[in-house]
């Protein structure tokens, strides 16, 4: 049943040198037209389902002024929310204030995801980002003091030239914040980004692997519940689990993606088209085989992997009739434990290779 929704707010105060997301420089005129059109897009598609997760991502949603945020939250009142609805908003420290956190709280936001990425000045400078560590501490304790205890921070690693020691210092800082969730990202030099155009060289695979290993060992007090995500018990991202469980969700806003019925879609990244209400950029009609492939790839990202029972309930086929996975089990790359088939944590780093091997064993 459809119970999740992603909303994209594309505005940012600064453009980061590695960023490949759909974003625009903050401009107050664009914001008001954008919110108006966003409202129409939601009204056009939303069928009144009760939502269990709403994720407001970007861009930088916190770059909106308090007045614009008030306007945005009034649009959100269109949605019916379940009593346990997880409402997440992304924020950056260059634009978040106590006043905005109060506003989030007032409008039912119960999870905030902050971008920290790194604590090192030279890396921040190369990223075109800023960060005041004292302000970070202050804001995180402010969130907790008003009762928003479900807090994620993003950590980026494998920045060209970054050392293991520098990464360790970032981890120490993040651990000192005592947040409930940490998402990690290995930097990828995407085409068309500033770093790519400046011909920055990626870090070696060997160092990347060591960095991942360091993260896993230093975050061992957290549950490593997905390849790149770590959480305190009970603080898994409900919204992201909906992606990994391959269930349907709405996607609204510039460049947003969604999954409805048999269709996976992405919206236009052109603000001109979006403001003209030409929302969709592309749609992929999924066959049952496509759905099964998504299911397997997405489920295997999590520590619980694939539930054979859920798989059967969704596709009326047994997992073992779709894939010959025994050789991967024998090699130890997959663990079969009762209802679950999963990649053990020690092989998370090789998950892409394991998934490719599994997909090659498809019997359909
Ligand atoms: S703040 Fe986020 S979305 Fe905006 S430019 Fe930086 S990485 Fe991209």
GROMACS .gro file of C-alpha atoms and ligand atoms in nm:
model
  372
    1UNK     CA    1   0.000   0.000   0.000
    2UNK     CA    2   0.124   0.346  -0.090
    3UNK     CA    3   0.227   0.527   0.226
    4UNK     CA    4   0.539   0.731   0.151
    5UNK     CA    5   0.617   1.056  -0.017
    6UNK     CA    6   0.934   1.244  -0.116
    7UNK     CA    7   0.925   1.620  -0.176
    8UNK     CA    8   1.215   1.803  -0.335
    9UNK     CA    9   1.312   2.159  -0.242
   10UNK     CA   10   1.591   2.239  -0.487
   11UNK     CA   11   1.727   2.565  -0.342
   12UNK     CA   12   2.075   2.601  -0.190
   13UNK     CA   13   2.271   2.897  -0.052
   14UNK     CA   14   2.594   2.758  -0.197
   15UNK     CA   15   2.664   2.508  -0.468
   16UNK     CA   16   2.901   2.233  -0.351
   17UNK     CA   17   3.182   2.137  -0.587
   18UNK     CA   18   3.091   1.766  -0.588
   19UNK     CA   19   2.717   1.803  -0.618
   20UNK     CA   20   2.526   1.617  -0.884
   21UNK     CA   21   2.182   1.663  -0.725
   22UNK     CA   22   1.905   1.866  -0.872
   23UNK     CA   23   1.962   2.213  -0.721
   24UNK     CA   24   1.945   2.586  -0.788
   25UNK     CA   25   2.085   2.894  -0.622
   26UNK     CA   26   1.835   3.021  -0.366
   27UNK     CA   27   1.626   3.300  -0.512
   28UNK     CA   28   1.320   3.421  -0.331
   29UNK     CA   29   1.120   3.494  -0.649
   30UNK     CA   30   1.170   3.141  -0.773
   31UNK     CA   31   1.078   3.001  -0.433
   32UNK     CA   32   0.730   3.153  -0.431
   33UNK     CA   33   0.649   3.039  -0.788
   34UNK     CA   34   0.803   2.701  -0.714
   35UNK     CA   35   0.586   2.644  -0.407
   36UNK     CA   36   0.275   2.742  -0.598
   37UNK     CA   37   0.349   2.490  -0.874
   38UNK     CA   38   0.453   2.223  -0.624
   39UNK     CA   39   0.111   2.258  -0.464
   40UNK     CA   40  -0.058   2.199  -0.802
   41UNK     CA   41   0.158   1.895  -0.870
   42UNK     CA   42   0.061   1.743  -0.535
   43UNK     CA   43  -0.308   1.824  -0.585
   44UNK     CA   44  -0.297   1.667  -0.932
   45UNK     CA   45  -0.152   1.331  -0.820
   46UNK     CA   46  -0.211   1.268  -0.453
   47UNK     CA   47  -0.503   1.029  -0.402
   48UNK     CA   48  -0.560   1.088  -0.033
   49UNK     CA   49  -0.374   0.786   0.105
   50UNK     CA   50  -0.266   0.797   0.469
   51UNK     CA   51   0.110   0.852   0.470
   52UNK     CA   52   0.351   0.689   0.708
   53UNK     CA   53   0.662   0.873   0.589
   54UNK     CA   54   0.721   1.214   0.433
   55UNK     CA   55   1.075   1.309   0.337
   56UNK     CA   56   1.156   1.670   0.250
   57UNK     CA   57   1.490   1.666   0.072
   58UNK     CA   58   1.692   1.885  -0.154
   59UNK     CA   59   1.872   2.098  -0.236
   60UNK     CA   60   1.856   2.251   0.107
   61UNK     CA   61   1.503   2.285   0.246
   62UNK     CA   62   1.639   2.489   0.539
   63UNK     CA   63   1.756   2.758   0.293
   64UNK     CA   64   1.394   2.881   0.271
   65UNK     CA   65   1.306   3.178   0.491
   66UNK     CA   66   1.071   3.123   0.785
   67UNK     CA   67   0.790   3.281   0.587
   68UNK     CA   68   0.854   3.053   0.288
   69UNK     CA   69   0.872   2.754   0.522
   70UNK     CA   70   0.534   2.852   0.672
   71UNK     CA   71   0.395   2.860   0.319
   72UNK     CA   72   0.552   2.523   0.238
   73UNK     CA   73   0.415   2.359   0.553
   74UNK     CA   74   0.067   2.488   0.475
   75UNK     CA   75   0.094   2.292   0.146
   76UNK     CA   76   0.189   1.981   0.342
   77UNK     CA   77  -0.142   1.998   0.523
   78UNK     CA   78  -0.294   1.846   0.205
   79UNK     CA   79  -0.153   1.510   0.315
   80UNK     CA   80  -0.326   1.271   0.552
   81UNK     CA   81  -0.067   1.148   0.799
   82UNK     CA   82  -0.077   0.835   1.012
   83UNK     CA   83  -0.033   0.887   1.387
   84UNK     CA   84   0.321   0.744   1.362
   85UNK     CA   85   0.413   0.931   1.043
   86UNK     CA   86   0.789   0.997   1.017
   87UNK     CA   87   0.841   1.347   0.879
   88UNK     CA   88   1.203   1.417   0.786
   89UNK     CA   89   1.353   1.742   0.664
   90UNK     CA   90   1.706   1.799   0.538
   91UNK     CA   91   1.898   2.096   0.673
   92UNK     CA   92   2.239   2.254   0.644
   93UNK     CA   93   2.421   2.451   0.910
   94UNK     CA   94   2.465   2.753   0.682
   95UNK     CA   95   2.091   2.819   0.697
   96UNK     CA   96   1.940   2.646   0.998
   97UNK     CA   97   1.835   2.857   1.297
   98UNK     CA   98   1.656   2.793   1.626
   99UNK     CA   99   1.354   2.973   1.483
  100UNK     CA  100   1.337   2.733   1.187
  101UNK     CA  101   1.371   2.432   1.419
  102UNK     CA  102   1.078   2.567   1.624
  103UNK     CA  103   0.882   2.593   1.303
  104UNK     CA  104   0.970   2.235   1.203
  105UNK     CA  105   0.851   2.117   1.542
  106UNK     CA  106   0.529   2.319   1.516
  107UNK     CA  107   0.446   2.158   1.179
  108UNK     CA  108   0.511   1.800   1.286
  109UNK     CA  109   0.867   1.740   1.163
  110UNK     CA  110   1.006   1.467   1.387
  111UNK     CA  111   1.334   1.383   1.211
  112UNK     CA  112   1.607   1.617   1.085
  113UNK     CA  113   1.889   1.514   0.855
  114UNK     CA  114   2.192   1.744   0.865
  115UNK     CA  115   2.477   1.765   0.618
  116UNK     CA  116   2.811   1.773   0.800
  117UNK     CA  117   3.024   1.584   0.542
  118UNK     CA  118   3.363   1.679   0.689
  119UNK     CA  119   3.509   1.887   0.970
  120UNK     CA  120   3.835   1.979   0.793
  121UNK     CA  121   3.877   2.334   0.671
  122UNK     CA  122   4.078   2.248   0.360
  123UNK     CA  123   3.822   1.990   0.249
  124UNK     CA  124   3.528   2.220   0.327
  125UNK     CA  125   3.695   2.487   0.119
  126UNK     CA  126   3.739   2.249  -0.176
  127UNK     CA  127   3.375   2.143  -0.134
  128UNK     CA  128   3.255   2.508  -0.130
  129UNK     CA  129   3.101   2.443   0.208
  130UNK     CA  130   3.131   2.605   0.549
  131UNK     CA  131   3.090   2.458   0.894
  132UNK     CA  132   3.122   2.606   1.241
  133UNK     CA  133   3.169   2.312   1.476
  134UNK     CA  134   3.049   2.504   1.780
  135UNK     CA  135   2.733   2.601   1.597
  136UNK     CA  136   2.681   2.237   1.496
  137UNK     CA  137   2.698   2.133   1.863
  138UNK     CA  138   2.463   2.413   1.959
  139UNK     CA  139   2.201   2.328   1.695
  140UNK     CA  140   2.208   1.955   1.765
  141UNK     CA  141   2.152   2.016   2.137
  142UNK     CA  142   1.880   2.266   2.055
  143UNK     CA  143   1.696   2.002   1.847
  144UNK     CA  144   1.720   1.757   2.135
  145UNK     CA  145   1.604   2.022   2.384
  146UNK     CA  146   1.283   2.080   2.186
  147UNK     CA  147   1.220   1.706   2.159
  148UNK     CA  148   1.352   1.629   1.810
  149UNK     CA  149   1.577   1.339   1.903
  150UNK     CA  150   1.562   1.155   1.572
  151UNK     CA  151   1.864   1.319   1.409
  152UNK     CA  152   2.074   1.203   1.117
  153UNK     CA  153   2.405   1.347   1.009
  154UNK     CA  154   2.573   1.285   0.674
  155UNK     CA  155   2.942   1.202   0.662
  156UNK     CA  156   3.130   1.208   0.333
  157UNK     CA  157   3.460   1.028   0.287
  158UNK     CA  158   3.714   0.945   0.016
  159UNK     CA  159   3.763   1.311  -0.075
  160UNK     CA  160   4.072   1.338  -0.300
  161UNK     CA  161   4.374   1.374  -0.073
  162UNK     CA  162   4.185   1.295   0.248
  163UNK     CA  163   4.374   1.073   0.494
  164UNK     CA  164   4.249   0.799   0.724
  165UNK     CA  165   4.347   1.014   1.020
  166UNK     CA  166   4.130   1.301   0.894
  167UNK     CA  167   3.838   1.065   0.847
  168UNK     CA  168   3.890   0.933   1.198
  169UNK     CA  169   3.875   1.290   1.334
  170UNK     CA  170   3.546   1.346   1.148
  171UNK     CA  171   3.406   1.028   1.299
  172UNK     CA  172   3.519   1.133   1.648
  173UNK     CA  173   3.341   1.464   1.609
  174UNK     CA  174   3.022   1.299   1.486
  175UNK     CA  175   3.029   1.044   1.767
  176UNK     CA  176   3.063   1.327   2.018
  177UNK     CA  177   2.727   1.465   1.896
  178UNK     CA  178   2.551   1.145   2.006
  179UNK     CA  179   2.296   1.146   1.723
  180UNK     CA  180   2.059   0.860   1.648
  181UNK     CA  181   2.155   0.799   1.284
  182UNK     CA  182   2.461   0.841   1.060
  183UNK     CA  183   2.460   0.817   0.680
  184UNK     CA  184   2.793   0.781   0.505
  185UNK     CA  185   2.884   0.856   0.143
  186UNK     CA  186   3.197   0.769  -0.048
  187UNK     CA  187   3.261   1.065  -0.277
  188UNK     CA  188   3.202   0.991  -0.644
  189UNK     CA  189   3.340   1.242  -0.892
  190UNK     CA  190   3.031   1.281  -1.107
  191UNK     CA  191   3.056   1.426  -1.456
  192UNK     CA  192   2.972   1.798  -1.488
  193UNK     CA  193   3.055   1.872  -1.125
  194UNK     CA  194   3.317   2.134  -1.045
  195UNK     CA  195   3.557   1.875  -0.904
  196UNK     CA  196   3.525   1.659  -1.213
  197UNK     CA  197   3.582   1.952  -1.447
  198UNK     CA  198   3.889   2.047  -1.247
  199UNK     CA  199   4.018   1.696  -1.314
  200UNK     CA  200   4.042   1.595  -0.950
  201UNK     CA  201   4.154   1.234  -0.913
  202UNK     CA  202   3.948   0.983  -0.717
  203UNK     CA  203   4.104   0.824  -0.415
  204UNK     CA  204   4.241   0.471  -0.472
  205UNK     CA  205   4.006   0.176  -0.425
  206UNK     CA  206   4.239   0.045  -0.161
  207UNK     CA  207   4.208   0.360   0.054
  208UNK     CA  208   3.835   0.376  -0.010
  209UNK     CA  209   3.802   0.019   0.123
  210UNK     CA  210   4.015   0.103   0.428
  211UNK     CA  211   3.800   0.409   0.496
  212UNK     CA  212   3.483   0.201   0.478
  213UNK     CA  213   3.638  -0.051   0.714
  214UNK     CA  214   3.736   0.227   0.955
  215UNK     CA  215   3.381   0.368   0.951
  216UNK     CA  216   3.230   0.025   1.019
  217UNK     CA  217   3.463  -0.042   1.310
  218UNK     CA  218   3.434   0.306   1.468
  219UNK     CA  219   3.053   0.307   1.441
  220UNK     CA  220   3.017  -0.038   1.594
  221UNK     CA  221   2.792   0.096   1.872
  222UNK     CA  222   2.536   0.168   1.602
  223UNK     CA  223   2.343  -0.095   1.406
  224UNK     CA  224   2.484  -0.118   1.055
  225UNK     CA  225   2.142  -0.177   0.905
  226UNK     CA  226   2.216  -0.080   0.546
  227UNK     CA  227   2.540  -0.071   0.346
  228UNK     CA  228   2.595   0.302   0.413
  229UNK     CA  229   2.366   0.366   0.709
  230UNK     CA  230   2.408   0.327   1.084
  231UNK     CA  231   2.142   0.371   1.346
  232UNK     CA  232   2.062   0.348   1.714
  233UNK     CA  233   1.802   0.079   1.781
  234UNK     CA  234   1.456   0.204   1.687
  235UNK     CA  235   1.588   0.492   1.477
  236UNK     CA  236   1.612   0.330   1.135
  237UNK     CA  237   1.502   0.566   0.859
  238UNK     CA  238   1.147   0.449   0.792
  239UNK     CA  239   1.140   0.646   0.470
  240UNK     CA  240   1.460   0.501   0.328
  241UNK     CA  241   1.348   0.153   0.431
  242UNK     CA  242   1.054   0.206   0.200
  243UNK     CA  243   1.301   0.249  -0.090
  244UNK     CA  244   1.501  -0.057   0.013
  245UNK     CA  245   1.183  -0.260   0.060
  246UNK     CA  246   1.091  -0.165  -0.296
  247UNK     CA  247   0.750  -0.025  -0.210
  248UNK     CA  248   0.568   0.249  -0.394
  249UNK     CA  249   0.606   0.616  -0.308
  250UNK     CA  250   0.514   0.955  -0.445
  251UNK     CA  251   0.789   1.188  -0.561
  252UNK     CA  252   0.702   1.558  -0.594
  253UNK     CA  253   0.911   1.852  -0.701
  254UNK     CA  254   1.189   1.938  -0.943
  255UNK     CA  255   1.395   1.630  -1.036
  256UNK     CA  256   1.207   1.409  -0.787
  257UNK     CA  257   1.162   1.037  -0.854
  258UNK     CA  258   0.864   0.825  -0.763
  259UNK     CA  259   0.727   0.473  -0.799
  260UNK     CA  260   0.355   0.432  -0.859
  261UNK     CA  261   0.189   0.110  -0.976
  262UNK     CA  262   0.398  -0.027  -1.261
  263UNK     CA  263   0.577   0.301  -1.323
  264UNK     CA  264   0.905   0.438  -1.194
  265UNK     CA  265   0.927   0.802  -1.295
  266UNK     CA  266   1.150   1.102  -1.264
  267UNK     CA  267   1.048   1.464  -1.288
  268UNK     CA  268   1.214   1.723  -1.506
  269UNK     CA  269   1.529   1.893  -1.379
  270UNK     CA  270   1.447   2.205  -1.580
  271UNK     CA  271   1.299   2.478  -1.359
  272UNK     CA  272   1.150   2.642  -1.669
  273UNK     CA  273   0.961   2.324  -1.760
  274UNK     CA  274   0.863   2.262  -1.402
  275UNK     CA  275   0.716   2.608  -1.358
  276UNK     CA  276   0.517   2.546  -1.679
  277UNK     CA  277   0.379   2.236  -1.505
  278UNK     CA  278   0.556   1.998  -1.741
  279UNK     CA  279   0.642   1.771  -1.451
  280UNK     CA  280   0.746   1.438  -1.589
  281UNK     CA  281   1.081   1.385  -1.759
  282UNK     CA  282   1.072   1.009  -1.799
  283UNK     CA  283   0.874   0.704  -1.706
  284UNK     CA  284   0.985   0.344  -1.697
  285UNK     CA  285   0.707   0.086  -1.723
  286UNK     CA  286   0.810  -0.212  -1.516
  287UNK     CA  287   0.752  -0.574  -1.611
  288UNK     CA  288   0.727  -0.830  -1.333
  289UNK     CA  289   1.091  -0.923  -1.410
  290UNK     CA  290   1.201  -0.561  -1.364
  291UNK     CA  291   1.016  -0.546  -1.033
  292UNK     CA  292   1.182  -0.864  -0.913
  293UNK     CA  293   1.524  -0.732  -1.009
  294UNK     CA  294   1.464  -0.405  -0.820
  295UNK     CA  295   1.336  -0.606  -0.523
  296UNK     CA  296   1.649  -0.818  -0.502
  297UNK     CA  297   1.898  -0.535  -0.554
  298UNK     CA  298   1.729  -0.299  -0.309
  299UNK     CA  299   1.653  -0.558  -0.039
  300UNK     CA  300   2.010  -0.686  -0.039
  301UNK     CA  301   2.135  -0.342   0.064
  302UNK     CA  302   1.991  -0.401   0.411
  303UNK     CA  303   2.120  -0.622   0.689
  304UNK     CA  304   1.802  -0.835   0.681
  305UNK     CA  305   1.823  -0.875   0.304
  306UNK     CA  306   1.536  -1.049   0.125
  307UNK     CA  307   1.245  -1.201   0.313
  308UNK     CA  308   1.148  -1.509   0.110
  309UNK     CA  309   0.795  -1.493   0.248
  310UNK     CA  310   0.745  -1.128   0.148
  311UNK     CA  311   0.898  -1.207  -0.191
  312UNK     CA  312   0.647  -1.488  -0.245
  313UNK     CA  313   0.356  -1.273  -0.126
  314UNK     CA  314   0.452  -0.999  -0.370
  315UNK     CA  315   0.535  -1.204  -0.680
  316UNK     CA  316   0.364  -1.543  -0.626
  317UNK     CA  317   0.699  -1.706  -0.701
  318UNK     CA  318   0.959  -1.860  -0.476
  319UNK     CA  319   1.290  -1.676  -0.460
  320UNK     CA  320   1.478  -2.001  -0.530
  321UNK     CA  321   1.271  -2.048  -0.849
  322UNK     CA  322   1.389  -1.705  -0.969
  323UNK     CA  323   1.760  -1.716  -0.875
  324UNK     CA  324   2.017  -1.993  -0.825
  325UNK     CA  325   2.192  -1.844  -0.527
  326UNK     CA  326   2.332  -2.159  -0.364
  327UNK     CA  327   2.687  -2.108  -0.496
  328UNK     CA  328   2.692  -1.761  -0.335
  329UNK     CA  329   2.572  -1.918  -0.010
  330UNK     CA  330   2.843  -2.185  -0.030
  331UNK     CA  331   3.107  -1.913  -0.090
  332UNK     CA  332   2.976  -1.723   0.214
  333UNK     CA  333   2.877  -1.410   0.021
  334UNK     CA  334   2.512  -1.470   0.105
  335UNK     CA  335   2.371  -1.608   0.428
  336UNK     CA  336   2.047  -1.804   0.422
  337UNK     CA  337   1.891  -1.794   0.765
  338UNK     CA  338   1.531  -1.914   0.791
  339UNK     CA  339   1.318  -1.667   0.597
  340UNK     CA  340   1.608  -1.431   0.517
  341UNK     CA  341   1.875  -1.420   0.251
  342UNK     CA  342   2.130  -1.146   0.317
  343UNK     CA  343   2.485  -1.026   0.258
  344UNK     CA  344   2.692  -1.054   0.577
  345UNK     CA  345   2.831  -0.722   0.702
  346UNK     CA  346   3.191  -0.828   0.632
  347UNK     CA  347   3.102  -0.843   0.260
  348UNK     CA  348   2.892  -0.523   0.240
  349UNK     CA  349   3.183  -0.355   0.067
  350UNK     CA  350   3.159  -0.615  -0.212
  351UNK     CA  351   2.782  -0.587  -0.240
  352UNK     CA  352   2.787  -0.463  -0.601
  353UNK     CA  353   2.991  -0.761  -0.717
  354UNK     CA  354   2.771  -0.999  -0.518
  355UNK     CA  355   2.452  -0.855  -0.669
  356UNK     CA  356   2.594  -0.880  -1.022
  357UNK     CA  357   2.680  -1.245  -0.958
  358UNK     CA  358   2.331  -1.310  -0.827
  359UNK     CA  359   2.160  -1.138  -1.121
  360UNK     CA  360   2.366  -1.354  -1.359
  361UNK     CA  361   2.207  -1.656  -1.190
  362UNK     CA  362   1.854  -1.543  -1.281
  363UNK     CA  363   1.636  -1.833  -1.402
  364UNK     CA  364   1.348  -1.625  -1.539
  365LIG     S1  365   2.388   2.167  -0.022
  365LIG    FE1  366   2.344   1.961  -0.097
  365LIG     S2  367   2.212   1.987  -0.277
  365LIG    FE2  368   2.303   2.189  -0.228
  365LIG     S3  369   2.481   2.200  -0.359
  365LIG    FE3  370   2.552   2.117  -0.164
  365LIG     S4  371   2.538   1.893  -0.184
  365LIG    FE4  372   2.420   1.986  -0.351
   0.00000   0.00000   0.00000
